[in-house]
PDB file of C-alpha atoms and ligand atoms in Angstrom:
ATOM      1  CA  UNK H  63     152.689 -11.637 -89.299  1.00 88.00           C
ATOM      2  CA  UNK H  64     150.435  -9.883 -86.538  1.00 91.00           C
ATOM      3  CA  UNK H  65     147.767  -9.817 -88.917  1.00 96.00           C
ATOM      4  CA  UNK H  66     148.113 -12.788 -91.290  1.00 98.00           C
ATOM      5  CA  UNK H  67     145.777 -15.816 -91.786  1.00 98.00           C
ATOM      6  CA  UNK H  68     146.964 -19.044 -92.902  1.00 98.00           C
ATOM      7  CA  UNK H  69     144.046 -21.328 -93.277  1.00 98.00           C
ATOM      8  CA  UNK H  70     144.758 -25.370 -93.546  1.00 98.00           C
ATOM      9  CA  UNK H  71     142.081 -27.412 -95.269  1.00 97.00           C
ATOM     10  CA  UNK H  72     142.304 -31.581 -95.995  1.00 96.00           C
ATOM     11  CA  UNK H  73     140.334 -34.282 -95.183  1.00 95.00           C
ATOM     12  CA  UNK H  74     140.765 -36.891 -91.758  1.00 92.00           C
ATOM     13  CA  UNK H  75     144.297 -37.683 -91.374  1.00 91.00           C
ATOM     14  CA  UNK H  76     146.136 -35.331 -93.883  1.00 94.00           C
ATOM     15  CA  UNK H  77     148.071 -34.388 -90.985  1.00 93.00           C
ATOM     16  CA  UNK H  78     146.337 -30.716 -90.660  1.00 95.00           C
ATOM     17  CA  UNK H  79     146.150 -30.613 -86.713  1.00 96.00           C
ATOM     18  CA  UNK H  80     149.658 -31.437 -86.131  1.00 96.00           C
ATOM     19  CA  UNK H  81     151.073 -28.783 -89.226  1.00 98.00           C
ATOM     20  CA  UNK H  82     149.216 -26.427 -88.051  1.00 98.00           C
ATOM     21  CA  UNK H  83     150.310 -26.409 -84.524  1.00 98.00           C
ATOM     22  CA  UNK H  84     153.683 -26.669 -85.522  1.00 98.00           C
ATOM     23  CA  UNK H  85     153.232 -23.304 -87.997  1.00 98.00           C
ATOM     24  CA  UNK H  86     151.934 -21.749 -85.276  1.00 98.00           C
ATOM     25  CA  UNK H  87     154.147 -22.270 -82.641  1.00 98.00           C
ATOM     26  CA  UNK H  88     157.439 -21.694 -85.027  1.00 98.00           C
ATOM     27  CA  UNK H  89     155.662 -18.263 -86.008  1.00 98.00           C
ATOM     28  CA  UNK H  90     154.313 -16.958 -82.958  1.00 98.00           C
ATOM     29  CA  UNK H  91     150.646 -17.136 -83.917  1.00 98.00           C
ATOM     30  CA  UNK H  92     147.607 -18.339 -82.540  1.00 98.00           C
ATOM     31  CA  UNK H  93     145.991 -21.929 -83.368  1.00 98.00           C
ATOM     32  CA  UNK H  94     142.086 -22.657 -83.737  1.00 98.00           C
ATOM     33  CA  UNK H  95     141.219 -26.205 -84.649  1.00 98.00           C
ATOM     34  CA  UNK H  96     137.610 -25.759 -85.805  1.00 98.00           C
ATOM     35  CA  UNK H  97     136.989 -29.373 -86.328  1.00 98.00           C
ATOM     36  CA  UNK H  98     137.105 -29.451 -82.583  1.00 98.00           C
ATOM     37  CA  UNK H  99     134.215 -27.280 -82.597  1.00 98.00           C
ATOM     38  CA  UNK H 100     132.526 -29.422 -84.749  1.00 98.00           C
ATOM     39  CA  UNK H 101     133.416 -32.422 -82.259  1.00 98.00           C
ATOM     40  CA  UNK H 102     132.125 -30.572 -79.171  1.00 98.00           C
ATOM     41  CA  UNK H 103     128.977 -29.511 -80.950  1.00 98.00           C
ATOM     42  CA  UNK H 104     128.767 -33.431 -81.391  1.00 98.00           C
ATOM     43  CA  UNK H 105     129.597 -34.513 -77.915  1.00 98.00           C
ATOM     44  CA  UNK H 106     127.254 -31.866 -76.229  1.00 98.00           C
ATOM     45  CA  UNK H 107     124.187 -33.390 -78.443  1.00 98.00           C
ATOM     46  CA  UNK H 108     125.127 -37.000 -77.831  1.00 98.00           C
ATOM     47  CA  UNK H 109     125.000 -36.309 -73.759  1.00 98.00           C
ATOM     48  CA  UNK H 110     122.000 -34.201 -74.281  1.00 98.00           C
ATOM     49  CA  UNK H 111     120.553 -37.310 -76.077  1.00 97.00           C
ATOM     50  CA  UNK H 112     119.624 -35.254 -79.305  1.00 98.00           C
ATOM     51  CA  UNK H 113     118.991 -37.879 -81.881  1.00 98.00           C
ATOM     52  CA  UNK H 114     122.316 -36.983 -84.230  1.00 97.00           C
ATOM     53  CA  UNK H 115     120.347 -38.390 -87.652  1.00 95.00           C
ATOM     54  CA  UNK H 116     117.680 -35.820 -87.002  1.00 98.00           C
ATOM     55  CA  UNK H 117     118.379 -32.614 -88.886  1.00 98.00           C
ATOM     56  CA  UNK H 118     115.469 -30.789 -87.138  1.00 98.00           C
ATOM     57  CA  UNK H 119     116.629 -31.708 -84.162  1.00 98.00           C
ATOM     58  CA  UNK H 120     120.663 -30.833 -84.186  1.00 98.00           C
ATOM     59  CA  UNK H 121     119.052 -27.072 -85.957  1.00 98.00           C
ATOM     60  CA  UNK H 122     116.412 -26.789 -82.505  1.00 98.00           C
ATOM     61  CA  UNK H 123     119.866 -27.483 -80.326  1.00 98.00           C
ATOM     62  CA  UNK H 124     122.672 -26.165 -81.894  1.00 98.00           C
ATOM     63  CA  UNK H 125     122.257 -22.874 -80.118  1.00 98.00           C
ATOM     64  CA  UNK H 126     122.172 -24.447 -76.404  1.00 98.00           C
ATOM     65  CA  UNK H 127     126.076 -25.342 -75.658  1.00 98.00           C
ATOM     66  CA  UNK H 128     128.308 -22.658 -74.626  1.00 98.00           C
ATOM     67  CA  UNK H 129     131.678 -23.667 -76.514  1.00 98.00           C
ATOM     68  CA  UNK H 130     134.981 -21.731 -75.766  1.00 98.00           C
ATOM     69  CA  UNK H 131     137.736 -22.726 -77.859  1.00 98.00           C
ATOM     70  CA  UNK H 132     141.500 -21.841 -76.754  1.00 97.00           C
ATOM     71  CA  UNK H 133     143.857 -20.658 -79.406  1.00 98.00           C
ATOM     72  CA  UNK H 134     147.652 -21.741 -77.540  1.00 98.00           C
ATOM     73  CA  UNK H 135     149.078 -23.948 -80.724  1.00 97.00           C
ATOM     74  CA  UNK H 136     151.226 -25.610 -77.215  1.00 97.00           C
ATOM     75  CA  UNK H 137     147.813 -26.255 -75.123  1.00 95.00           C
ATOM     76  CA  UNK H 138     144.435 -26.531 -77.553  1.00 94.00           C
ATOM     77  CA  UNK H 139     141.765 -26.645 -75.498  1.00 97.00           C
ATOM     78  CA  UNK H 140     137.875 -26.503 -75.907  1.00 98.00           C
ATOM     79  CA  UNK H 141     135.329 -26.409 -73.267  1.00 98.00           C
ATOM     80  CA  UNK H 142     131.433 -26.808 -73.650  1.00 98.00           C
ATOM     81  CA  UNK H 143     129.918 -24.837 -70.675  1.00 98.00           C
ATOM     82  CA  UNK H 144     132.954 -24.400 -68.768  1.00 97.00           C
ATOM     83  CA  UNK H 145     133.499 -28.315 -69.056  1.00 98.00           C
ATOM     84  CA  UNK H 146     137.451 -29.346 -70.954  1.00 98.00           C
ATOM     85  CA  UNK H 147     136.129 -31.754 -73.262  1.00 98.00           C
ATOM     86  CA  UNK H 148     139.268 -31.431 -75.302  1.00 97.00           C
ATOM     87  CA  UNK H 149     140.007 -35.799 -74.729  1.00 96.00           C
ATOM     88  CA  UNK H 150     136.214 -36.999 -75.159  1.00 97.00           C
ATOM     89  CA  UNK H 151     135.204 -35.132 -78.256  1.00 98.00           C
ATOM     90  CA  UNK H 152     137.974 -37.410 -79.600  1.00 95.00           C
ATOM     91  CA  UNK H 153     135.992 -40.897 -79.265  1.00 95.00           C
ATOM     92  CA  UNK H 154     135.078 -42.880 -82.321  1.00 93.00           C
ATOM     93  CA  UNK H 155     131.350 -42.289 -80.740  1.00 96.00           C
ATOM     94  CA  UNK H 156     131.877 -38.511 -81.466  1.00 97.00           C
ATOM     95  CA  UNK H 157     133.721 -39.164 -84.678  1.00 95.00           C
ATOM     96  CA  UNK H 158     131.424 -40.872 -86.267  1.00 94.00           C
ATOM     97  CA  UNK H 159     128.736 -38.697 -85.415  1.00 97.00           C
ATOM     98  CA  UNK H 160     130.164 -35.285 -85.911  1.00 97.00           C
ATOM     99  CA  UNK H 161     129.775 -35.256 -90.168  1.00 96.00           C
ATOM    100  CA  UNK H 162     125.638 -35.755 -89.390  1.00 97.00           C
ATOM    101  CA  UNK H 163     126.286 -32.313 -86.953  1.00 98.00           C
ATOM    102  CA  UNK H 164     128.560 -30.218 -88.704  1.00 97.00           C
ATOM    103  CA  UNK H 165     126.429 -30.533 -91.838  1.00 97.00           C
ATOM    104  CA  UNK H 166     122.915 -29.078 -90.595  1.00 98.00           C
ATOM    105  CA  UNK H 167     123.312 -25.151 -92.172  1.00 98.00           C
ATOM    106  CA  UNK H 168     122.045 -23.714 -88.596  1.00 98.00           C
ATOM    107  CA  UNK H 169     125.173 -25.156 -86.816  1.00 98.00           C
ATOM    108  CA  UNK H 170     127.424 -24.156 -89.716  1.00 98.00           C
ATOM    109  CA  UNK H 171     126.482 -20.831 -89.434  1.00 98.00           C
ATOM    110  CA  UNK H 172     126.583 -20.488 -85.488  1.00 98.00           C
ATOM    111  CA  UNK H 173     130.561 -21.998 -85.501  1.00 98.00           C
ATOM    112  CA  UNK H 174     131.374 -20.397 -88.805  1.00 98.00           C
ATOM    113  CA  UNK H 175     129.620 -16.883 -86.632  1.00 98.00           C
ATOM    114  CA  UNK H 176     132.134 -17.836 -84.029  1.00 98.00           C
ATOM    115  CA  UNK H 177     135.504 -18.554 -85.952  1.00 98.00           C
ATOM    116  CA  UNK H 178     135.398 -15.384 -87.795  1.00 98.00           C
ATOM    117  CA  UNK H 179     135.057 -13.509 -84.443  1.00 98.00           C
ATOM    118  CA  UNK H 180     138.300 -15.934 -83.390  1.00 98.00           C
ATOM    119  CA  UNK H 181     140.034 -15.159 -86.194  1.00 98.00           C
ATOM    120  CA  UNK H 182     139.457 -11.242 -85.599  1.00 97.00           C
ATOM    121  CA  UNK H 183     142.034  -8.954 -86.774  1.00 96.00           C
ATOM    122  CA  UNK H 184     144.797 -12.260 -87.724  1.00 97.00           C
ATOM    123  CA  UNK H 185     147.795 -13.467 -86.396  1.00 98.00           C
ATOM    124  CA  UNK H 186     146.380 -17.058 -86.431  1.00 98.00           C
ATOM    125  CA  UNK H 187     146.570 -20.251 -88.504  1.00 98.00           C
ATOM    126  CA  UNK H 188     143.106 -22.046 -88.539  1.00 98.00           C
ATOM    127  CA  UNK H 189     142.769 -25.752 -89.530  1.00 98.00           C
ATOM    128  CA  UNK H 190     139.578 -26.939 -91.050  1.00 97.00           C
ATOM    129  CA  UNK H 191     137.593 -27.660 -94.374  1.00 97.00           C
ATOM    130  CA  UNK H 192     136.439 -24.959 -95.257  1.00 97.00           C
ATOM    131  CA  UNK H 193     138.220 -21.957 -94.233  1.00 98.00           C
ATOM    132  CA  UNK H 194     140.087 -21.481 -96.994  1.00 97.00           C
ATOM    133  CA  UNK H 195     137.029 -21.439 -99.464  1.00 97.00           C
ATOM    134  CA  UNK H 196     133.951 -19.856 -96.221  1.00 97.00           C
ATOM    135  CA  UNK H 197     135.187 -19.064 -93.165  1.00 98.00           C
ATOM    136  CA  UNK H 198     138.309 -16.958 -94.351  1.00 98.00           C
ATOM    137  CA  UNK H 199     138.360 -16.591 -98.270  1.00 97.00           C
ATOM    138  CA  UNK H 200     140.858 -13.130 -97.889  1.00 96.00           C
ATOM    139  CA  UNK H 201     143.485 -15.076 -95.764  1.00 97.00           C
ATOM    140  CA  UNK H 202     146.712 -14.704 -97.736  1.00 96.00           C
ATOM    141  CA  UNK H 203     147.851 -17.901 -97.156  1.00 97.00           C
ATOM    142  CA  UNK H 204     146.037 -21.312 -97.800  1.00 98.00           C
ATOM    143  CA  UNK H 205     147.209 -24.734 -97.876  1.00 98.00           C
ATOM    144  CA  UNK H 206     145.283 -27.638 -98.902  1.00 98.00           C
ATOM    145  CA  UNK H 207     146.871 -31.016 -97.310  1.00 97.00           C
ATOM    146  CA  UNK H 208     146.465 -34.496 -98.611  1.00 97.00           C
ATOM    147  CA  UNK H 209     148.075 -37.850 -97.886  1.00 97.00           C
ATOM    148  CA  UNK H 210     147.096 -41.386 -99.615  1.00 97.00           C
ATOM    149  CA  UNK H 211     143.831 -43.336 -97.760  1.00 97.00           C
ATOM    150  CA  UNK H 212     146.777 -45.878 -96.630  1.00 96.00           C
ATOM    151  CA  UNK H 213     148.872 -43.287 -94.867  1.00 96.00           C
ATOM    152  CA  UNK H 214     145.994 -41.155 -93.922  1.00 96.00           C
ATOM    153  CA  UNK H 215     144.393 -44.308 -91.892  1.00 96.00           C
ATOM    154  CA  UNK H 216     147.361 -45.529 -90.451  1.00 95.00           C
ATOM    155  CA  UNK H 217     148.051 -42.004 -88.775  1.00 93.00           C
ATOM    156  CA  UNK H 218     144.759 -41.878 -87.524  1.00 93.00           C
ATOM    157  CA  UNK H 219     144.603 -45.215 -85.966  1.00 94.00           C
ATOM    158  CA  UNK H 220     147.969 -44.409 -84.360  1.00 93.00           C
ATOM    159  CA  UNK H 221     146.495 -41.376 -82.769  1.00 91.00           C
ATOM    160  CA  UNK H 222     143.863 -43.144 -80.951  1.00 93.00           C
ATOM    161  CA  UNK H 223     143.777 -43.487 -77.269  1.00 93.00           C
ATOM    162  CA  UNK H 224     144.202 -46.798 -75.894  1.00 94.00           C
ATOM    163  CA  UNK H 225     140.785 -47.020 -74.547  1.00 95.00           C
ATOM    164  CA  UNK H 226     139.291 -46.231 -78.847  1.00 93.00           C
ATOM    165  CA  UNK H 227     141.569 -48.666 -80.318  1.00 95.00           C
ATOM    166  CA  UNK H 228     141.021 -50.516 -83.265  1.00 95.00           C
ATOM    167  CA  UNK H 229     141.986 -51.655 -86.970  1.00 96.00           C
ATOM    168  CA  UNK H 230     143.850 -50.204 -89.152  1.00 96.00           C
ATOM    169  CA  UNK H 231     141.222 -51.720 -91.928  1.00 97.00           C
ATOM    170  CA  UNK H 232     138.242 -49.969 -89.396  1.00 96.00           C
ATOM    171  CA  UNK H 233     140.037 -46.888 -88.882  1.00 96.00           C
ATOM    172  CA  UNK H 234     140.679 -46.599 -92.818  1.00 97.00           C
ATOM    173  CA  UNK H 235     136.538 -47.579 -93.355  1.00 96.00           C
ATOM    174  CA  UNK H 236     135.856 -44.168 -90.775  1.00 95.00           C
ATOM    175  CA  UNK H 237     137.618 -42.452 -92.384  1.00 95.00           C
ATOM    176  CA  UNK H 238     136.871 -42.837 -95.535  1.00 95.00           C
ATOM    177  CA  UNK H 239     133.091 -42.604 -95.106  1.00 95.00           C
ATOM    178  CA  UNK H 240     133.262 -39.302 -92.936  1.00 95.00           C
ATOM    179  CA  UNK H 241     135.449 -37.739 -95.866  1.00 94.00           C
ATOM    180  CA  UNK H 242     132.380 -38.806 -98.300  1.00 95.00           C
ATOM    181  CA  UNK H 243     129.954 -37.404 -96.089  1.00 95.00           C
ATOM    182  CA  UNK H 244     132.100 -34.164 -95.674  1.00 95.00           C
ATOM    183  CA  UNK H 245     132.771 -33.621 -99.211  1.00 94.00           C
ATOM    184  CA  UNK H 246     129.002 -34.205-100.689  1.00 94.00           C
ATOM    185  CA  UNK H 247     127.545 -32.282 -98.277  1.00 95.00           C
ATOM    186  CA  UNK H 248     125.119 -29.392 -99.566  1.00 94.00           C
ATOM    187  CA  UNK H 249     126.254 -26.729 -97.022  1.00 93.00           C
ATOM    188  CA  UNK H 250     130.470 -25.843 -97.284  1.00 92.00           C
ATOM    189  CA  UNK H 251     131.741 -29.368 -98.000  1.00 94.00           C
ATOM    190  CA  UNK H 252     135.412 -30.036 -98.061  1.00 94.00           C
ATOM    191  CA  UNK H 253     136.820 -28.373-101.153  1.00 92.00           C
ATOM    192  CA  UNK H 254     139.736 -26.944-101.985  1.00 95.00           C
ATOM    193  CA  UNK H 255     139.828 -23.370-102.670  1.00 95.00           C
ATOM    194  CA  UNK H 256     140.596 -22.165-106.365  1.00 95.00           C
ATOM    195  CA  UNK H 257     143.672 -20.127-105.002  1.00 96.00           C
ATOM    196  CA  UNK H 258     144.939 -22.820-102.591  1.00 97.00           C
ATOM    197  CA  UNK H 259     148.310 -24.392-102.187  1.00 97.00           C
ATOM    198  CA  UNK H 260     148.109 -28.244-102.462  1.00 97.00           C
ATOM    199  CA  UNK H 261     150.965 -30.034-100.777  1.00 97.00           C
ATOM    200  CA  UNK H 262     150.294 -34.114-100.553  1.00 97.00           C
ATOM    201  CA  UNK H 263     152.112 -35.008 -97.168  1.00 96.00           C
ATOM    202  CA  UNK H 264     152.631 -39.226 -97.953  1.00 96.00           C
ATOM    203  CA  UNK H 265     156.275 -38.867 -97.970  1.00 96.00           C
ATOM    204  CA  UNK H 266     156.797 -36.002 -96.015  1.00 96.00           C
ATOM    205  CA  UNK H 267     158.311 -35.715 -92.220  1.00 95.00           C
ATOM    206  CA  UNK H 268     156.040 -33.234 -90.168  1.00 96.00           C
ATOM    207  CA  UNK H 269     159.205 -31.184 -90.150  1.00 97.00           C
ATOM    208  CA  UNK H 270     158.990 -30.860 -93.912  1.00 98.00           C
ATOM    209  CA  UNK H 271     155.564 -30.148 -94.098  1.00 98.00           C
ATOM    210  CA  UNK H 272     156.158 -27.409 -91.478  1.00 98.00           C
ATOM    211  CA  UNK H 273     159.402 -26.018 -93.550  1.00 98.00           C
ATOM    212  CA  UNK H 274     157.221 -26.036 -96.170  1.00 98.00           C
ATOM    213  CA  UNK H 275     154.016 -24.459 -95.317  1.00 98.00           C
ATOM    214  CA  UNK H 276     156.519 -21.447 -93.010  1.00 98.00           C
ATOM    215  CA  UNK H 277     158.602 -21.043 -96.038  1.00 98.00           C
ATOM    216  CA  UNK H 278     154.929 -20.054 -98.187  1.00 97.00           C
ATOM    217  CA  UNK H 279     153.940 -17.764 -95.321  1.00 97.00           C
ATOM    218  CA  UNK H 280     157.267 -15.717 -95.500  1.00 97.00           C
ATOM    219  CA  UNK H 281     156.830 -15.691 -99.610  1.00 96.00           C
ATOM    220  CA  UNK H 282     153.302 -14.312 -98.927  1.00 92.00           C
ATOM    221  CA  UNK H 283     153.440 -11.877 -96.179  1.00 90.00           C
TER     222      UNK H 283
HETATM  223  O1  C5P D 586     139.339 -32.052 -88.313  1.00 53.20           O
HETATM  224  P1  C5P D 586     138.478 -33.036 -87.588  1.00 53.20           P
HETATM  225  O2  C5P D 586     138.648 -34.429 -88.071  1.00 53.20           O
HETATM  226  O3  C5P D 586     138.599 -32.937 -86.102  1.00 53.20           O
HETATM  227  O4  C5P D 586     136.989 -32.581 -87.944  1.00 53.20           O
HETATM  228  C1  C5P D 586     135.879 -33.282 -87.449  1.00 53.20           C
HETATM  229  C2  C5P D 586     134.683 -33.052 -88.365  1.00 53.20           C
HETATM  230  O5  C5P D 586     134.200 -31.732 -88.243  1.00 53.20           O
HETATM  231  C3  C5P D 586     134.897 -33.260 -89.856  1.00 53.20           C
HETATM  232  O6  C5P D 586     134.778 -34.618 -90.219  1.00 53.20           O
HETATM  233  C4  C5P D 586     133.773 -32.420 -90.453  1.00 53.20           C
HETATM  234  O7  C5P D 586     132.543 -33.125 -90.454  1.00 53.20           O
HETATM  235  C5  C5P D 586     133.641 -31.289 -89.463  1.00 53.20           C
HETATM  236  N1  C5P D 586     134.324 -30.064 -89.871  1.00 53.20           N
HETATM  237  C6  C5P D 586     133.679 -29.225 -90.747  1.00 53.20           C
HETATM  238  N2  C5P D 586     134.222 -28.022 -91.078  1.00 53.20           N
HETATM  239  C7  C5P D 586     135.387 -27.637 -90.546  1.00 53.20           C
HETATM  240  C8  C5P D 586     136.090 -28.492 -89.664  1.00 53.20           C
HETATM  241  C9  C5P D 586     135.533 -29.714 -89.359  1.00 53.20           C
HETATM  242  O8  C5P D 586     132.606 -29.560 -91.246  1.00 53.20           O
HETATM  243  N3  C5P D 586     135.880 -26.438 -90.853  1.00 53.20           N
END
């Protein structure tokens, strides 16, 4: 297990942040959430007032913000330049702004630079949407998570702090245009890879989703 990958891929909502967390704390590995890298990306050009529809502009910046992400599956934290922006990279502001960010190539290729140095020699579960098909293709393990629009929105706008509430009906409307961005993107778009395990999580506890997923790690390792 020292060594292994597991790499978790889904769109918004499939429940990929808190399964693979839960992996990684039952196993004793490390946890990167690269969508938070995405996020920060995001929140650093928003403050930096970077228009976040210009392409030219998010390629000129992307190489300005010093991001450190942690990799404690108890404690994930990210800062950008020694600032914990773990809470606001979670806005709706950010949200809705990060699938414009994280598809300009030059900012792919700086975080994807960045995970793979992460990831290093294994031991780790990484969340994302493309790891198992970019960032990691080797890892042994890879699970592709799905849920129905209906379940995926109503987890979402559950997980929203107080301050970012909303709609179900809005949440569901986010969501479903960041996973059309994020899937017909040019550059990595979410896919899943050839050799992946789907597992649709509707009717699934977390717990069984966890059971699951350890269960395929032991089988594969
Ligand atoms: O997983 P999360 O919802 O936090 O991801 C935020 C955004 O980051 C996604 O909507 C997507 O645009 C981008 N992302 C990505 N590639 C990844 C992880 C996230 O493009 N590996």
């Amino acid at each position: 297990l020292a060594t292994v990958v597991v790499a978790i891929d889904g769109p918004s909502g499939s429940g990929k942040s808190s399964v693979s967390r839960g992996v990684a704390a039952r196993l004793g590995l490390r946890y990167l959430d690269t969508g938070a890298m995405y996020r920060a990306m995001t929140w650093w050009m928003l403050r930096h007032g970077v228009d976040v529809t210009d392409a030219g502009q998010i390629a000129a910046a992307c190489g300005k913000p010093n991001l450190e992400s942690g990799t404690d599956p108890d404690q994930p934290k990210i800062t950008v330049d020694g600032e914990d922006v773990s809470a606001p990279i979670r806005t709706r502001e950010v949200t809705n702004a990060v699938s414009a960010v994280s598809a300009v190539p030059e900012v792919r290729a700086r975080l994807v630079a960045m995970q793979r140095e992460i990831i290093g020699s294994g031991g780790i579960v990484v969340e994302g949407r493309d790891i198992g098909t970019v960032v990691a293709p080797e890892a042994p393990v890879k699970i592709f998570l799905t849920a129905s629009t209906e379940a995926r929105a109503w987890r979402r706008n559950a997980e929203l702090a107080p301050d970012q509430a909303t709609s179900v009906a809005v949440t569901r409307a986010e969501i479903v245009r960041r996973d059309r961005l994020d899937s017909s993107r040019a550059t990595s778009p979410l896919a899943m890879a050839d050799d992946a395990y789907e597992l649709d999580t509707t009717d699934l506890t977390l717990e069984q989703v966890i059971d699951r997923v350890v269960a395929l790690v032991h089988e594969r390792t």
